[in-house]
Amino acid sequence: MPDTTLPESARPESALPAQSATALDVTGWTCPAPLRDRPRVVMGHGGGGALSAELVQHLFAPAFGGEALAQLGDSAALSLGGVRLAFSTDSYVVRPLFFPGGSIGDLAVNGTVNDLAMSGARAAYLSCGFILEEGVEMSVVAGVARALGDAARAAGVEVATGDTKVVEAGHGDGIYVNTSGIGLIPDGVDLRPQRVVPGDVVIVSGEIGLHGVAIMSVREGLEFGVDVESDCAPLGGLVEAMLAVTPDLHVLRDPTRGGMAAALNEIAAASGTGVVIREGAVPVPDAVANACAILGLDPLYVANEGKLVAFVPREHADAVLEAMRAHPLGRRAAVIGEVVDSHPGLVVARTGLGGTRVVDLPIGEQLPRIC
């Protein structure tokens, strides 16, 4: 195994001179810093990065308490009546409501289905809550409802209950949707970051960054020389194909808000291990790479809605990768790195030039309102 010790210049504590810790005056900063005493909510609190983690860990979790919530996963694994259930909820505020490759209706189904799949569960039932703004065209509401119904049928899940609320004009953004879902976790499946160990292989199911770039292109009217479509898709079937090889997968995560960087950092922190990825091995389509180069973004931080990252025991990695590539949603699956016992809690990338860089948890979000 290659030496993954970080050089002195790449360590986080060397990013600023030693005296700067006391000399910095942050009162005039406009970029939100992850301060727990921040007096008001900012957009970054919903971005899936450090600000989101601060909000959950230091405000919501202490207020709610409970062992199930302490898992802080994409979905909660629960025992009820002798069976193991996965339970998840998510809210969708994407703008625009319809975008290349999908809509807020598709997201509302696939996002929750995928959160359940990351626990190994096949979604069975969804709830659906609509918050409508006064004045939104009924044809738009109907279009979102049809898209949501079509996505549910494609994912093999039933919308079993729901709710509708209307807010005054100017107090919403057309349509917001919330979905919650439940599904059964098969016997022998135990997917959680605490099972990750040094030597595990990190596999991504395909090309990253498509959803975030697709949303940005239509919202901002940007042209990148090629049409980019969201990768929005239900991942339950792909996960079943992987579990058919072995139920002994260690953890799965769908890298939505905060992108691949956020997912890898969350797993590294929760497992107390280090993660090393090979930058050149991460599948980034040319359209995403070009868009990010133009806008100064890092594809590792751009959102996905139809990809997963898997931490797999080394002895099963080849067979799992083969099964993923045999599935339509995993044809471009690739091994991108491994878990190490050095630099616990940190993710580093080996660059094409042979150097390393720390892949930090993002503070806020590069692209707001992407889901």
mmCIF file of N, CA, C and O in Angstrom, residues 64-72 76-78:
data_model
loop_
_atom_site.group_PDB
_atom_site.id
_atom_site.type_symbol
_atom_site.label_atom_id
_atom_site.label_comp_id
_atom_site.label_asym_id
_atom_site.label_seq_id
_atom_site.Cartn_x
_atom_site.Cartn_y
_atom_site.Cartn_z
ATOM 1 N N PHE A 64 -33.905 17.167 19.944
ATOM 2 C CA PHE A 64 -34.762 16.012 19.718
ATOM 3 C C PHE A 64 -34.330 14.810 20.550
ATOM 4 O O PHE A 64 -35.167 14.075 21.074
ATOM 5 N N GLY A 65 -33.010 14.557 20.613
ATOM 6 C CA GLY A 65 -32.501 13.394 21.343
ATOM 7 C C GLY A 65 -32.896 12.093 20.668
ATOM 8 O O GLY A 65 -33.433 12.072 19.559
ATOM 9 N N GLY A 66 -32.597 10.971 21.331
ATOM 10 C CA GLY A 66 -33.019 9.669 20.828
ATOM 11 C C GLY A 66 -31.906 8.915 20.131
ATOM 12 O O GLY A 66 -31.079 9.502 19.426
ATOM 13 N N GLU A 67 -31.894 7.589 20.335
ATOM 14 C CA GLU A 67 -30.857 6.741 19.751
ATOM 15 C C GLU A 67 -30.984 6.624 18.236
ATOM 16 O O GLU A 67 -29.990 6.563 17.526
ATOM 17 N N ALA A 68 -32.212 6.571 17.733
ATOM 18 C CA ALA A 68 -32.396 6.412 16.287
ATOM 19 C C ALA A 68 -31.844 7.615 15.540
ATOM 20 O O ALA A 68 -31.165 7.483 14.520
ATOM 21 N N LEU A 69 -32.112 8.814 16.050
ATOM 22 C CA LEU A 69 -31.632 10.024 15.387
ATOM 23 C C LEU A 69 -30.117 10.101 15.415
ATOM 24 O O LEU A 69 -29.501 10.655 14.494
ATOM 25 N N ALA A 70 -29.508 9.541 16.444
ATOM 26 C CA ALA A 70 -28.054 9.623 16.593
ATOM 27 C C ALA A 70 -27.307 8.941 15.450
ATOM 28 O O ALA A 70 -26.112 9.193 15.256
ATOM 29 N N GLN A 71 -27.998 8.083 14.670
ATOM 30 C CA GLN A 71 -27.344 7.449 13.527
ATOM 31 C C GLN A 71 -26.908 8.487 12.497
ATOM 32 O O GLN A 71 -25.885 8.336 11.841
ATOM 33 N N LEU A 72 -27.728 9.520 12.312
ATOM 34 C CA LEU A 72 -27.442 10.612 11.378
ATOM 35 C C LEU A 72 -27.050 10.094 9.996
ATOM 36 O O LEU A 72 -26.129 10.614 9.357
ATOM 37 N N ALA A 76 -32.888 6.147 8.723
ATOM 38 C CA ALA A 76 -32.733 5.501 10.028
ATOM 39 C C ALA A 76 -33.081 4.028 9.904
ATOM 40 O O ALA A 76 -34.087 3.663 9.286
ATOM 41 N N ALA A 77 -32.242 3.166 10.486
ATOM 42 C CA ALA A 77 -32.524 1.732 10.550
ATOM 43 C C ALA A 77 -33.202 1.450 11.884
ATOM 44 O O ALA A 77 -32.635 1.711 12.948
ATOM 45 N N LEU A 78 -34.436 0.938 11.831
ATOM 46 C CA LEU A 78 -35.261 0.768 13.019
ATOM 47 C C LEU A 78 -35.725 -0.679 13.147
ATOM 48 O O LEU A 78 -35.921 -1.368 12.138
#
